[in-house]
Amino acid sequence: VWVQGVAGNGETTLLLTGGEFTVAGATVKQFIVGYRSQRFKWNFRGVDLDQVRATIDGCASTLKISAVSVCRQRRLEIEVSAPPTSFSQPLFFPTPAGWSNDPGCVESYVALARAVLYDQDNVELETIAMPQVALEFGGAYRCKTSAPRNESTLII
């Protein structure tokens, strides 16, 4: 999954990417989350032992992230959604067998994101809603009920 957005005033940005990765035979979910505003510059990374929990539903076009710092000093809750009809056709990518859109990914650029920041005492520090956010579901997270685009229509 991938999310990227900027608030209307240009002062707050959100970026996250994540998914399942296999290293040395072990498959784990890993996420990187960045939130920037006038007051806060927060990063969360699973590899730094931050807890990042994700509820991903490509068919419902929704993503929920709960990120908690390793010492539980900071928490960021994110909800992102987009109209199901706003997603692109599956995008093609290179594979050893050539270009393919299976599993591919689908993207929307009209998603709405809501982010809420909390301190260690669960006090709300900041809340923001961002319209016109990019939201991508790829690989196993992509909804399989949408018909893939015929590869013969791809123009390179």
Short mmCIF file of C-alpha atoms in Angstrom, two decimals, residues 14-152:
data_model
loop_
_atom_site.label_atom_id
_atom_site.label_comp_id
_atom_site.label_asym_id
_atom_site.label_seq_id
_atom_site.Cartn_x
_atom_site.Cartn_y
_atom_site.Cartn_z
CA LEU A 14 1.59 12.49 5.14
CA LEU A 15 3.45 9.60 3.57
CA LEU A 16 3.22 5.91 4.23
CA THR A 17 4.21 2.75 2.47
CA GLY A 18 4.09 -0.84 3.56
CA GLY A 19 3.32 -4.43 2.86
CA GLU A 20 4.58 -7.93 3.33
CA PHE A 21 8.27 -8.53 2.74
CA THR A 22 10.16 -11.81 2.79
CA VAL A 23 13.74 -11.78 4.05
CA ALA A 24 15.69 -14.97 4.82
CA GLY A 25 12.51 -17.02 4.48
CA ALA A 26 10.49 -15.01 7.00
CA THR A 27 7.54 -12.92 5.77
CA VAL A 28 6.56 -9.93 7.89
CA LYS A 29 4.52 -6.77 7.44
CA GLN A 30 6.70 -3.67 7.44
CA PHE A 31 5.58 -0.05 7.29
CA ILE A 32 7.19 3.35 7.14
CA VAL A 33 5.01 6.29 8.14
CA GLY A 34 5.97 9.96 8.02
CA TYR A 35 3.88 12.88 9.29
CA ARG A 36 5.03 16.50 9.05
CA SER A 37 3.26 19.62 10.30
CA GLN A 38 4.28 22.96 11.79
CA ARG A 39 4.32 21.34 15.25
CA PHE A 40 5.28 17.72 14.65
CA LYS A 41 7.86 15.78 12.62
CA TRP A 42 7.02 12.17 13.35
CA ASN A 43 8.36 8.95 11.80
CA PHE A 44 7.32 5.39 12.53
CA ARG A 45 9.20 2.38 11.17
CA GLY A 46 8.62 -1.26 11.96
CA VAL A 47 12.34 -1.91 11.54
CA ASP A 48 12.95 0.54 14.43
CA LEU A 49 10.59 -1.54 16.60
CA ASP A 50 7.73 0.95 16.35
CA GLN A 51 4.39 -0.90 16.28
CA VAL A 52 2.50 -0.25 13.08
CA ARG A 53 -0.79 -2.09 12.74
CA ALA A 54 -2.70 -1.93 9.48
CA THR A 55 -6.21 -2.86 8.44
CA ILE A 56 -6.17 -2.97 4.65
CA ASP A 57 -9.29 -3.55 2.58
CA GLY A 58 -8.73 -2.95 -1.12
CA CYS A 59 -12.30 -3.97 -2.00
CA ALA A 60 -13.77 -1.42 0.43
CA SER A 61 -11.08 1.10 -0.63
CA THR A 62 -10.08 1.71 2.98
CA LEU A 63 -6.87 1.70 4.99
CA LYS A 64 -6.49 2.17 8.74
CA ILE A 65 -3.10 2.56 10.39
CA SER A 66 -2.25 2.72 14.07
CA ALA A 67 1.39 3.59 14.69
CA VAL A 68 2.90 3.65 18.19
CA SER A 69 6.49 4.60 18.98
CA VAL A 70 8.74 1.99 20.58
CA CYS A 71 8.59 3.69 24.00
CA ARG A 72 4.85 4.45 23.62
CA GLN A 73 5.48 8.21 23.77
CA ARG A 74 3.62 8.92 20.49
CA ARG A 75 0.67 7.46 18.63
CA LEU A 76 -0.65 8.29 15.17
CA GLU A 77 -4.02 7.03 13.91
CA ILE A 78 -4.68 7.30 10.17
CA GLU A 79 -7.79 6.48 8.16
CA VAL A 80 -7.76 6.73 4.36
CA SER A 81 -10.60 5.99 1.97
CA ALA A 82 -11.52 6.65 -1.64
CA PRO A 83 -14.56 6.04 -3.82
CA PRO A 84 -14.14 2.56 -5.34
CA THR A 85 -14.86 3.97 -8.81
CA SER A 86 -11.97 6.45 -8.51
CA PHE A 87 -9.23 3.82 -8.86
CA SER A 88 -7.18 3.34 -11.99
CA GLN A 89 -7.10 0.20 -14.05
CA PRO A 90 -4.38 -2.17 -12.74
CA LEU A 91 -0.96 -0.72 -13.52
CA PHE A 92 1.67 -2.80 -15.29
CA PHE A 93 5.12 -3.55 -13.89
CA PRO A 94 8.18 -5.43 -15.11
CA THR A 95 8.54 -9.11 -14.25
CA PRO A 96 11.01 -11.80 -15.39
CA ALA A 97 8.35 -12.86 -17.91
CA GLY A 98 7.73 -9.32 -19.22
CA TRP A 99 5.27 -6.56 -18.34
CA SER A 100 2.22 -7.65 -16.36
CA ASN A 101 -0.70 -6.14 -14.51
CA ASP A 102 -1.17 -9.25 -12.39
CA PRO A 103 -1.14 -8.65 -9.54
CA GLY A 104 -0.37 -5.03 -10.40
CA CYS A 105 -1.70 -2.15 -8.38
CA VAL A 106 -4.57 0.34 -8.55
CA GLU A 107 -4.37 4.01 -7.56
CA SER A 108 -6.80 6.77 -6.64
CA TYR A 109 -5.88 10.43 -6.34
CA VAL A 110 -9.09 11.58 -4.67
CA ALA A 111 -8.81 9.75 -1.37
CA LEU A 112 -9.57 11.43 1.95
CA ALA A 113 -7.13 10.95 4.82
CA ARG A 114 -7.71 11.76 8.47
CA ALA A 115 -4.79 11.74 10.91
CA VAL A 116 -4.92 12.12 14.70
CA LEU A 117 -1.82 12.46 16.87
CA TYR A 118 -1.76 11.48 20.56
CA ASP A 119 0.81 11.71 23.34
CA GLN A 120 1.69 8.99 25.86
CA ASP A 121 -1.30 9.96 28.04
CA ASN A 122 -3.72 9.55 25.11
CA VAL A 123 -4.18 13.32 24.86
CA GLU A 124 -5.10 14.43 21.35
CA LEU A 125 -2.38 16.75 20.06
CA GLU A 126 -3.45 17.42 16.49
CA THR A 127 -6.11 16.32 13.99
CA ILE A 128 -6.19 16.97 10.28
CA ALA A 129 -8.23 15.92 7.28
CA MET A 130 -6.58 15.88 3.87
CA PRO A 131 -8.57 15.65 0.63
CA GLN A 132 -7.02 14.73 -2.74
CA VAL A 133 -4.68 12.13 -1.26
CA ALA A 134 -3.05 9.37 -3.31
CA LEU A 135 -4.02 5.85 -2.22
CA GLU A 136 -2.62 2.69 -3.80
CA PHE A 137 -3.44 -0.96 -3.26
CA GLY A 138 -1.04 -3.40 -4.87
CA GLY A 139 -0.25 -7.07 -4.98
CA ALA A 140 -2.25 -9.14 -2.53
CA TYR A 141 -3.92 -5.97 -1.20
CA ARG A 142 -5.57 -5.16 -4.51
CA CYS A 143 -9.25 -6.05 -4.81
CA LYS A 144 -9.46 -9.03 -7.14
CA THR A 145 -13.10 -8.41 -8.12
CA SER A 146 -12.16 -5.64 -10.55
CA ALA A 147 -11.46 -6.87 -14.06
CA PRO A 148 -7.83 -6.41 -15.13
CA ARG A 149 -7.13 -4.35 -18.21
CA ASN A 150 -6.29 -6.36 -21.30
CA GLU A 151 -2.50 -6.31 -21.77
CA SER A 152 -2.91 -5.76 -25.47
#
